[in-house]
XYZ file of C-alpha atoms in Angstrom:
629
model
C 1.006 -6.373 15.752
C 1.395 -9.751 17.423
C 2.869 -12.339 15.028
C 0.183 -14.884 15.882
C -2.585 -12.406 15.058
C -0.856 -11.571 11.765
C -0.652 -15.273 10.884
C -4.288 -15.888 11.851
C -5.486 -12.901 9.828
C -3.472 -14.012 6.810
C -4.963 -17.498 7.022
C -8.465 -16.008 6.790
C -7.702 -13.361 4.168
C -7.930 -10.382 6.528
C -5.421 -7.617 5.863
C -3.281 -6.297 8.702
C -1.931 -3.493 6.487
C -2.544 -2.016 3.042
C -1.178 0.598 0.650
C -3.126 3.827 0.369
C -3.654 5.917 -2.766
C -0.145 7.354 -2.385
C 1.340 3.827 -2.232
C 2.234 4.336 1.414
C 1.836 1.570 3.980
C -1.024 1.912 6.466
C -1.155 -0.513 9.405
C -4.555 -1.683 10.618
C -5.223 -1.528 14.354
C -5.145 -4.978 16.030
C -8.616 -4.536 17.538
C -10.040 -3.793 14.078
C -8.437 -6.968 12.724
C -9.967 -8.916 15.628
C -13.417 -7.382 14.958
C -13.303 -8.335 11.284
C -12.107 -11.852 12.107
C -15.095 -12.180 14.444
C -17.351 -11.520 11.422
C -15.874 -14.721 9.969
C -16.597 -16.595 13.230
C -12.926 -16.495 14.227
C -12.251 -15.586 17.853
C -9.258 -13.246 18.132
C -10.402 -11.445 21.267
C -7.475 -12.560 23.477
C -3.935 -13.865 22.905
C -5.118 -17.273 24.116
C -8.028 -17.417 21.650
C -5.733 -16.306 18.815
C -3.350 -19.179 19.565
C -6.231 -21.653 19.809
C -7.664 -20.519 16.454
C -4.220 -20.682 14.880
C -3.787 -24.223 16.174
C -7.069 -25.148 14.480
C -5.892 -23.621 11.187
C -2.637 -25.594 11.343
C -4.457 -28.810 12.278
C -6.762 -28.446 9.259
C -3.737 -27.905 7.034
C -2.299 -31.264 8.105
C -5.557 -33.091 7.326
C -4.881 -32.607 3.616
C -8.566 -32.156 2.847
C -9.730 -30.626 -0.413
C -11.397 -27.193 -0.463
C -15.206 -27.236 -0.731
C -15.067 -25.690 -4.224
C -12.490 -26.090 -6.981
C -12.592 -23.647 -9.902
C -10.434 -24.544 -12.884
C -9.977 -23.258 -16.404
C -10.739 -25.736 -19.165
C -7.664 -27.795 -19.993
C -6.201 -27.517 -16.494
C -6.139 -30.345 -13.990
C -5.647 -30.846 -10.284
C -4.708 -33.666 -7.934
C -7.743 -34.737 -5.912
C -7.239 -38.394 -5.071
C -9.657 -41.192 -5.950
C -13.342 -40.432 -6.341
C -16.301 -40.068 -8.668
C -17.090 -36.931 -10.634
C -20.704 -36.353 -11.669
C -20.822 -33.921 -14.541
C -23.510 -31.312 -15.002
C -25.167 -33.436 -17.699
C -25.477 -36.385 -15.285
C -22.637 -38.530 -16.642
C -20.153 -39.964 -14.146
C -16.368 -40.238 -14.416
C -14.113 -42.302 -12.161
C -11.254 -40.117 -10.996
C -7.967 -41.739 -10.073
C -5.540 -39.217 -8.670
C -6.333 -36.057 -10.615
C -9.162 -34.438 -12.501
C -9.058 -35.139 -16.255
C -7.882 -32.286 -18.455
C -10.738 -32.724 -20.941
C -13.667 -32.035 -18.624
C -16.526 -30.075 -20.192
C -17.381 -26.569 -19.121
C -19.922 -26.450 -16.325
C -20.849 -27.126 -12.720
C -19.838 -30.610 -11.600
C -19.794 -32.554 -8.321
C -16.865 -34.571 -7.033
C -17.144 -37.183 -4.281
C -13.835 -38.051 -2.615
C -13.945 -40.085 0.604
C -16.396 -38.219 2.867
C -16.259 -34.953 0.927
C -18.647 -33.581 -1.693
C -16.888 -30.886 -3.681
C -18.203 -28.453 -6.288
C -15.987 -28.406 -9.385
C -16.429 -25.474 -11.767
C -14.841 -25.652 -15.238
C -14.588 -22.207 -16.831
C -13.272 -21.132 -20.246
C -9.686 -19.824 -20.296
C -10.967 -16.511 -21.661
C -14.001 -14.967 -23.279
C -14.114 -14.227 -27.016
C -12.604 -10.889 -27.981
C -15.386 -8.301 -27.682
C -16.424 -6.693 -30.973
C -15.594 -3.052 -31.559
C -18.644 -0.870 -31.086
C -19.918 2.506 -30.095
C -23.103 3.085 -28.221
C -24.915 4.758 -25.364
C -24.917 4.690 -21.578
C -28.332 5.397 -20.078
C -29.834 6.304 -16.774
C -33.081 4.735 -17.938
C -35.315 6.479 -15.398
C -34.243 9.801 -16.998
C -35.093 8.846 -20.609
C -38.786 9.701 -20.813
C -41.359 9.902 -23.577
C -44.911 11.278 -23.635
C -46.124 7.764 -22.760
C -43.903 7.412 -19.676
C -45.473 7.389 -16.219
C -43.179 9.897 -14.515
C -39.924 8.079 -15.380
C -38.316 6.232 -18.271
C -39.465 2.638 -18.606
C -38.800 -0.587 -20.484
C -40.883 0.492 -23.462
C -38.728 3.624 -23.674
C -35.674 1.361 -23.536
C -37.053 -0.751 -26.395
C -37.651 2.379 -28.470
C -34.180 3.694 -27.654
C -32.398 0.450 -28.571
C -34.324 0.216 -31.864
C -33.343 3.788 -32.736
C -29.735 3.239 -31.625
C -29.410 0.123 -33.777
C -30.929 1.919 -36.784
C -28.242 4.585 -36.411
C -25.250 2.240 -36.218
C -24.791 1.803 -32.470
C -23.735 -1.614 -31.202
C -24.247 -1.336 -27.440
C -26.524 0.260 -24.865
C -25.415 0.186 -21.213
C -28.208 0.778 -18.682
C -28.055 1.623 -15.006
C -28.832 -1.226 -12.575
C -32.467 -2.271 -12.969
C -32.419 -4.191 -9.666
C -35.540 -4.323 -7.519
C -35.841 -1.753 -4.722
C -37.816 -2.356 -1.564
C -41.380 -1.725 -2.687
C -42.495 -0.090 0.568
C -42.481 3.698 0.609
C -40.271 5.599 0.599
C -38.876 3.781 -2.430
C -35.076 3.962 -2.509
C -34.080 6.057 -5.555
C -30.492 4.802 -5.824
C -30.133 1.891 -8.247
C -26.905 1.010 -6.422
C -28.617 0.225 -3.096
C -31.243 -2.289 -4.186
C -33.375 -4.688 -2.201
C -32.458 -7.506 -4.594
C -29.974 -7.940 -7.432
C -31.776 -11.097 -8.527
C -34.997 -9.380 -9.553
C -36.114 -6.366 -11.557
C -37.584 -3.037 -10.535
C -41.304 -3.106 -11.500
C -41.379 0.701 -11.573
C -39.834 0.285 -15.046
C -42.900 -1.556 -16.370
C -44.970 0.038 -19.135
C -48.415 -0.819 -17.821
C -50.171 -0.539 -21.189
C -47.760 -3.040 -22.767
C -48.865 -5.932 -20.535
C -50.998 -8.824 -21.758
C -53.434 -8.127 -18.916
C -54.043 -4.613 -20.238
C -54.773 -6.066 -23.681
C -57.251 -8.555 -22.182
C -58.952 -6.057 -19.874
C -62.325 -4.530 -20.712
C -62.614 -0.943 -21.879
C -63.794 0.334 -18.499
C -60.808 -1.161 -16.677
C -58.398 0.197 -19.269
C -59.915 3.642 -18.835
C -59.433 3.395 -15.063
C -55.812 2.359 -15.612
C -55.193 5.210 -18.049
C -56.531 7.717 -15.529
C -53.842 6.720 -13.031
C -50.869 7.795 -15.197
C -48.225 9.610 -13.136
C -47.187 12.894 -14.796
C -43.703 13.715 -16.057
C -42.316 16.404 -13.750
C -38.986 18.180 -13.291
C -38.020 15.671 -10.571
C -38.671 11.940 -10.612
C -40.936 11.004 -7.723
C -40.453 7.265 -7.254
C -43.149 7.020 -4.593
C -45.713 8.643 -6.877
C -44.706 6.389 -9.784
C -44.982 3.251 -7.648
C -48.352 4.240 -6.177
C -49.740 4.858 -9.672
C -48.343 1.708 -11.273
C -49.189 -0.529 -8.323
C -52.803 0.683 -8.371
C -52.971 0.165 -12.145
C -51.474 -3.320 -11.973
C -53.844 -4.277 -9.164
C -56.741 -3.253 -11.429
C -55.297 -5.508 -14.153
C -54.561 -8.413 -11.789
C -57.915 -10.171 -12.456
C -56.889 -10.377 -16.134
C -53.409 -11.775 -15.424
C -51.979 -15.125 -16.452
C -49.272 -16.216 -14.018
C -46.684 -18.928 -14.575
C -45.728 -21.062 -11.580
C -42.824 -19.234 -9.875
C -39.613 -21.052 -9.045
C -38.377 -21.173 -5.443
C -36.249 -18.013 -5.705
C -39.062 -15.936 -7.206
C -41.516 -17.301 -4.637
C -39.131 -16.284 -1.827
C -38.727 -12.774 -3.267
C -42.491 -12.365 -3.707
C -43.009 -13.608 -0.153
C -40.583 -10.972 1.107
C -42.572 -8.268 -0.719
C -45.809 -9.449 0.874
C -44.390 -9.566 4.420
C -42.765 -6.152 3.926
C -46.166 -4.659 3.086
C -47.427 -5.714 6.519
C -44.372 -5.563 8.772
C -42.202 -2.902 7.157
C -39.225 -2.831 4.765
C -36.529 -4.063 7.198
C -36.753 -7.814 7.820
C -34.483 -7.468 10.850
C -37.371 -5.792 12.728
C -40.018 -8.359 11.708
C -41.461 -10.840 14.221
C -38.823 -13.429 15.061
C -40.636 -16.268 13.272
C -40.454 -14.388 9.952
C -36.793 -13.395 10.011
C -35.492 -16.387 8.052
C -37.048 -17.630 4.794
C -36.747 -21.264 5.838
C -39.402 -20.588 8.479
C -41.864 -18.901 6.110
C -44.214 -20.674 3.695
C -46.611 -18.253 2.053
C -48.637 -19.265 -0.997
C -51.418 -16.770 -1.422
C -52.831 -14.441 -4.044
C -50.579 -11.536 -3.055
C -47.434 -13.681 -3.458
C -48.593 -14.585 -6.946
C -49.199 -10.892 -7.685
C -45.585 -9.975 -6.943
C -44.354 -13.009 -8.895
C -46.469 -11.840 -11.834
C -44.794 -8.416 -11.772
C -41.419 -10.096 -12.251
C -42.769 -12.159 -15.134
C -43.994 -8.939 -16.761
C -40.560 -7.369 -16.286
C -38.881 -10.360 -17.951
C -41.219 -10.141 -20.956
C -40.651 -6.402 -21.440
C -36.892 -6.721 -20.971
C -36.769 -9.338 -23.730
C -38.470 -6.889 -26.104
C -35.855 -4.230 -25.326
C -33.012 -6.197 -26.957
C -33.401 -4.912 -30.505
C -30.317 -5.081 -32.683
C -27.771 -3.887 -30.116
C -26.043 -5.480 -27.164
C -27.938 -4.393 -24.057
C -25.507 -4.417 -21.128
C -26.869 -4.376 -17.582
C -25.039 -2.925 -14.604
C -24.495 -5.104 -11.516
C -24.389 -3.087 -8.291
C -21.634 -3.974 -5.834
C -24.106 -4.983 -3.129
C -27.598 -4.755 -1.663
C -29.450 -2.968 1.093
C -29.022 -5.254 4.129
C -32.661 -4.672 5.115
C -33.983 -5.890 1.769
C -34.996 -9.097 0.048
C -31.484 -10.389 -0.738
C -30.395 -9.505 2.789
C -33.213 -11.761 4.012
C -32.840 -14.563 1.449
C -29.012 -14.638 1.491
C -28.377 -13.784 5.132
C -26.420 -17.011 5.679
C -23.795 -15.998 3.112
C -23.596 -12.228 3.775
C -21.392 -10.730 6.484
C -22.692 -8.444 9.212
C -20.480 -5.690 7.869
C -20.628 -2.934 5.288
C -18.581 -2.456 2.142
C -16.749 0.830 1.830
C -13.362 2.403 1.195
C -10.483 3.429 3.446
C -9.704 7.086 4.135
C -7.991 8.951 1.307
C -7.229 12.556 0.386
C -10.751 13.078 -1.006
C -12.689 11.206 1.726
C -10.623 11.695 4.836
C -12.989 9.685 7.032
C -13.303 6.861 4.493
C -16.535 5.654 2.889
C -19.288 3.373 4.160
C -21.680 2.296 1.409
C -24.068 0.421 3.692
C -23.922 -2.772 1.600
C -23.110 -6.151 3.203
C -20.320 -8.153 1.515
C -20.251 -11.823 0.612
C -18.529 -14.006 3.188
C -15.767 -15.690 1.165
C -15.791 -18.800 3.379
C -19.555 -19.277 2.980
C -19.363 -18.709 -0.780
C -16.838 -21.537 -1.059
C -18.897 -23.792 1.229
C -21.968 -23.219 -0.961
C -20.102 -23.822 -4.194
C -20.314 -20.131 -5.212
C -23.956 -20.748 -6.163
C -25.359 -17.581 -4.514
C -22.887 -15.485 -6.533
C -23.633 -17.519 -9.665
C -27.360 -17.023 -9.216
C -26.963 -13.244 -9.038
C -24.900 -13.257 -12.244
C -27.445 -15.483 -13.975
C -30.313 -13.254 -12.903
C -28.704 -10.225 -14.559
C -27.452 -12.088 -17.643
C -30.872 -13.662 -18.206
C -31.996 -10.349 -19.679
C -28.705 -9.030 -21.061
C -26.032 -9.295 -23.738
C -23.402 -8.061 -21.335
C -22.751 -7.196 -17.718
C -20.895 -4.308 -16.110
C -19.415 -5.189 -12.731
C -19.513 -2.159 -10.464
C -16.319 -1.896 -8.355
C -14.807 -4.954 -10.040
C -11.847 -4.857 -7.630
C -14.320 -6.347 -5.149
C -13.767 -9.717 -6.818
C -10.267 -9.550 -5.296
C -10.850 -7.728 -2.022
C -13.388 -5.508 -0.257
C -13.041 -2.994 2.545
C -15.132 -4.388 5.414
C -16.531 -2.051 8.060
C -18.042 -3.833 11.102
C -21.612 -2.816 11.981
C -21.668 0.242 14.194
C -18.130 1.343 13.248
C -16.952 4.254 11.165
C -15.372 3.496 7.766
C -11.905 4.305 9.100
C -12.236 1.287 11.415
C -12.213 -1.312 8.669
C -9.808 -3.430 6.703
C -9.611 -5.382 3.468
C -10.860 -8.952 3.252
C -9.495 -11.065 0.427
C -11.592 -13.208 -1.941
C -10.511 -16.072 -4.157
C -10.234 -13.942 -7.285
C -9.569 -16.919 -9.544
C -12.805 -18.520 -8.373
C -14.811 -15.289 -8.632
C -13.444 -14.578 -12.116
C -13.873 -18.182 -13.201
C -17.551 -18.257 -12.261
C -18.047 -14.896 -14.005
C -16.290 -16.167 -17.141
C -18.369 -19.357 -17.254
C -21.703 -17.591 -16.840
C -20.787 -14.845 -19.321
C -19.609 -17.473 -21.816
C -22.909 -19.309 -21.545
C -24.864 -16.088 -22.017
C -22.651 -14.976 -24.932
C -22.139 -11.806 -22.928
C -19.557 -9.045 -22.868
C -18.043 -8.297 -19.435
C -17.087 -4.763 -18.405
C -15.260 -4.168 -15.138
C -15.459 -0.773 -13.443
C -11.784 -0.508 -12.480
C -11.624 3.224 -11.764
C -9.915 4.826 -8.787
C -7.259 3.143 -6.654
C -7.165 -0.327 -8.190
C -4.288 -2.775 -7.982
C -2.644 -3.426 -11.386
C -3.419 -7.157 -11.162
C -7.141 -6.357 -11.449
C -6.898 -4.621 -14.816
C -4.296 -7.106 -16.050
C -6.541 -10.072 -15.231
C -9.540 -8.449 -16.917
C -7.595 -7.811 -20.101
C -6.093 -11.315 -20.131
C -9.611 -12.781 -20.180
C -11.000 -10.339 -22.775
C -13.028 -8.566 -20.138
C -13.069 -4.820 -20.690
C -11.871 -2.224 -18.216
C -13.162 1.347 -17.920
C -11.529 4.475 -19.329
C -12.997 7.866 -18.396
C -11.725 11.021 -20.104
C -11.495 13.038 -16.877
C -9.091 10.478 -15.346
C -6.657 10.023 -18.252
C -3.592 11.622 -16.714
C -0.032 10.433 -16.192
C 0.072 10.389 -12.401
C 3.771 9.459 -12.364
C 4.871 12.561 -14.296
C 5.311 16.056 -12.940
C 2.129 18.164 -13.202
C 0.165 14.993 -14.165
C -0.319 15.813 -17.867
C -3.239 14.451 -19.862
C -2.566 11.242 -21.769
C -3.242 11.461 -25.526
C -6.075 9.128 -26.566
C -3.773 7.030 -28.778
C -2.141 5.797 -25.550
C -5.360 4.771 -23.818
C -5.848 1.024 -23.238
C -7.415 -0.985 -26.058
C -9.341 -3.464 -23.886
C -11.582 -0.859 -22.358
C -14.890 0.968 -22.589
C -14.235 4.674 -23.052
C -16.606 7.450 -21.989
C -16.362 11.100 -21.109
C -17.909 10.743 -17.686
C -19.884 8.459 -15.371
C -23.039 8.879 -13.281
C -20.873 9.943 -10.306
C -18.908 12.649 -12.172
C -19.657 16.025 -13.779
C -21.352 15.985 -17.151
C -19.298 17.463 -19.994
C -21.312 20.738 -20.030
C -21.239 20.855 -16.234
C -17.461 20.459 -16.261
C -17.006 23.214 -18.837
C -19.221 25.634 -16.860
C -17.816 24.717 -13.443
C -21.204 23.450 -12.254
C -19.513 20.709 -10.211
C -17.730 23.413 -8.205
C -20.759 25.668 -7.844
C -23.131 22.992 -6.583
C -20.618 21.556 -4.113
C -19.977 25.023 -2.717
C -23.726 25.644 -2.444
C -24.341 22.537 -0.346
C -21.078 22.754 1.607
C -19.157 19.673 0.511
C -16.070 21.243 -1.081
C -12.772 19.786 0.086
C -10.966 23.146 -0.121
C -11.803 26.831 -0.579
C -14.090 27.958 -3.389
C -11.274 30.007 -4.954
C -8.945 26.997 -4.981
C -11.589 24.749 -6.502
C -12.432 27.289 -9.187
C -8.759 27.749 -10.065
C -8.296 23.980 -10.258
C -11.374 23.600 -12.486
C -10.190 26.388 -14.798
C -6.769 24.775 -15.111
C -8.363 21.417 -15.940
C -10.542 23.043 -18.599
C -7.479 24.680 -20.147
C -5.649 21.334 -20.186
C -8.490 19.694 -22.099
C -8.783 22.536 -24.593
C -5.058 22.234 -25.263
C -5.379 18.478 -25.797
C -8.331 18.944 -28.166
C -6.304 21.393 -30.236
C -3.267 19.090 -30.221
C -5.531 16.334 -31.561
C -6.866 18.688 -34.278
C -10.352 18.346 -32.847
C -10.742 22.048 -32.075
C -9.526 25.199 -33.782
C -7.543 27.999 -32.153
C -10.435 30.434 -31.934
C -13.274 30.641 -29.452
C -15.533 27.609 -29.368
C -18.991 27.142 -27.921
C -19.637 24.602 -25.210
C -21.543 22.452 -27.708
C -18.569 22.460 -30.072
C -16.210 21.515 -27.246
C -18.493 18.659 -26.155
C -18.534 17.244 -29.683
C -14.730 17.569 -29.782
C -14.418 15.727 -26.459
C -16.272 12.817 -28.034
C -13.669 12.984 -30.783
C -11.071 12.045 -28.159
C -12.939 8.774 -27.672
C -12.942 8.165 -31.413
C -9.151 8.793 -31.563
C -8.527 6.093 -28.963
C -7.958 2.361 -29.525
C -10.615 1.487 -26.909
C -12.841 -1.328 -28.136
C -16.121 0.273 -27.031
C -17.005 3.979 -27.018
C -20.051 5.088 -25.039
C -21.966 8.365 -25.090
C -24.118 9.681 -22.254
C -27.145 11.743 -23.304
C -26.459 14.003 -20.312
C -23.179 15.055 -21.967
C -24.596 15.745 -25.419
C -27.793 17.681 -24.726
C -26.376 20.422 -22.517
C -27.318 19.034 -19.094
C -25.210 20.766 -16.433
C -26.267 18.589 -13.503
C -24.701 15.188 -12.877
C -27.045 12.268 -12.053
C -25.502 11.549 -8.652
C -23.327 13.614 -6.330
C -21.325 11.205 -4.115
C -21.234 12.082 -0.446
C -24.744 13.529 -0.453
C -28.151 12.091 0.454
C -30.864 14.738 0.761
C -28.689 17.739 -0.144
C -28.845 16.939 -3.876
C -31.558 15.284 -6.040
C -29.535 12.132 -6.707
C -31.082 9.754 -9.272
C -34.109 12.049 -9.648
C -33.044 14.251 -12.565
C -34.751 13.535 -15.887
C -33.119 14.509 -19.147
C -34.158 17.982 -20.322
C -35.407 16.479 -23.603
C -37.996 13.799 -24.251
C -36.920 10.684 -26.111
C -38.229 11.943 -29.517
C -36.547 15.316 -28.929
C -33.302 13.553 -28.056
C -33.424 11.499 -31.243
C -33.924 14.633 -33.364
C -31.370 16.850 -31.585
C -28.625 18.121 -33.963
C -25.940 17.726 -31.253
C -26.846 14.056 -30.894
C -26.762 13.598 -34.656
C -23.332 15.225 -34.910
C -21.803 12.951 -32.248
C -23.321 9.902 -33.942
C -21.947 11.059 -37.281
C -18.429 11.261 -35.852
C -18.659 7.842 -34.256
C -20.071 6.220 -37.378
C -17.232 7.747 -39.393
């Protein structure tokens, strides 16, 4: 690759090569680098334009101007010249040369010459998370007799109360982000319309103040609309039923004045009802929120739904830390894509080709533009974190390596035609630490898969927890990749048997993950090879369980093996141990099968037991007994 193009790409954080999962160098094609640079408004289309852009980079470097945002840890300082710092509380400090080392935590503003700079002071680290065990829920799947076709926030409140009564200290829930509320409703919680607002499908209609104020006839009409609990979750049916019920209750509503962000989101919902779910196909005048000023009854209706969600979420925090999951991105057609279009790139996040996904992965989620984040003082990112933490005692960051770098795929390209774009990890982590500190929240980073060591090391240094999954605990440097005994697992981590994207424990033991992939044609090798590999893995785990004295030498039932697998978690030094109901109650099917869309009922599988049945199940009680001990 041309040296000038390499230098230009490096200046803008665009990778010209990377290491794959086998630690082998892969060079990125020059035209791909040029395409990704164009997404950052950098013209690298010809050698002449590359040299001109590089000249501009070098000229800016000689101007000795400060960056638009400075993120520091409390106690650190930085040379900035002479200026005035206005602290978050409104007090002003004259700065002569460098920022004082005793600045308070917070979001401050520095004026130096003709520049206005955001200064963020973050804590050096978060407090050490308490040791705890708890549960990880796909909330839509946890249903009671009162649920309208899917688990809801009242079910969550009941679950957290029960969990706390039985000694649990944490409940991790799937992302509760708002989908686009135009049918068909997107079932995946990881492809939301907005990460700043909550999915109203999780509302318990009867637990609203409007239902309490309504007359008997209206309540009877609402009750008649209840969506049934079926063997598949039908999100469209649930939304039709709850929307109709909430519209009946709307005349009895009391609505607080929405802030600007909520008004914008509600406006999006109203326009989407008329013009469709993708703002990019709306009439030109509606395609940017700055051009749209709606203030009608329907806007207030959608704002009211969010206020109801906030009230019911607050009632779900009963004696345990409720940790919410933050998806890695949003549907580009949705509300955040519309509201944040000036700070999102016209690209998609994904992953480069590897031995499991030979064409790479394209997740269809637009990434933050790192330059625009810095120009806007990281406020869009901060606002997303605040929106999640407003209702939570902790936050799980999906694909936490994205705070360091993301694989960008230009629109219209395949995932193999992408490259990594670097972020200011110290700034991203600093903002996360500040907002988590203020919310008294635990931070969990999903650092599974091919993740650079610096990611996990930085998380641990700041008392943010990594992720440890039983299926992945192997020594990949040793011959035959033996399983790692739980005593050697990392301490600063959340340990679980599986995740929503992996086989459940019963499914693993029965080979369901092989059977279903063969049935829908997504196996990476022959059925015989996959079955042999699965059998060998099962044998490895049985041997480890016996070595840990968690299982006897004789035959054991699947239920006994599942309980023993949870014993591996309890033998580890990991700070938090989480149980999935799917693992404990004999569910063979995993919640989501990556690489599929319509071939598998992703995110639509309810638990085979109702919430009261789950609470009374002897397998659940046995796992809890082991964890409490």
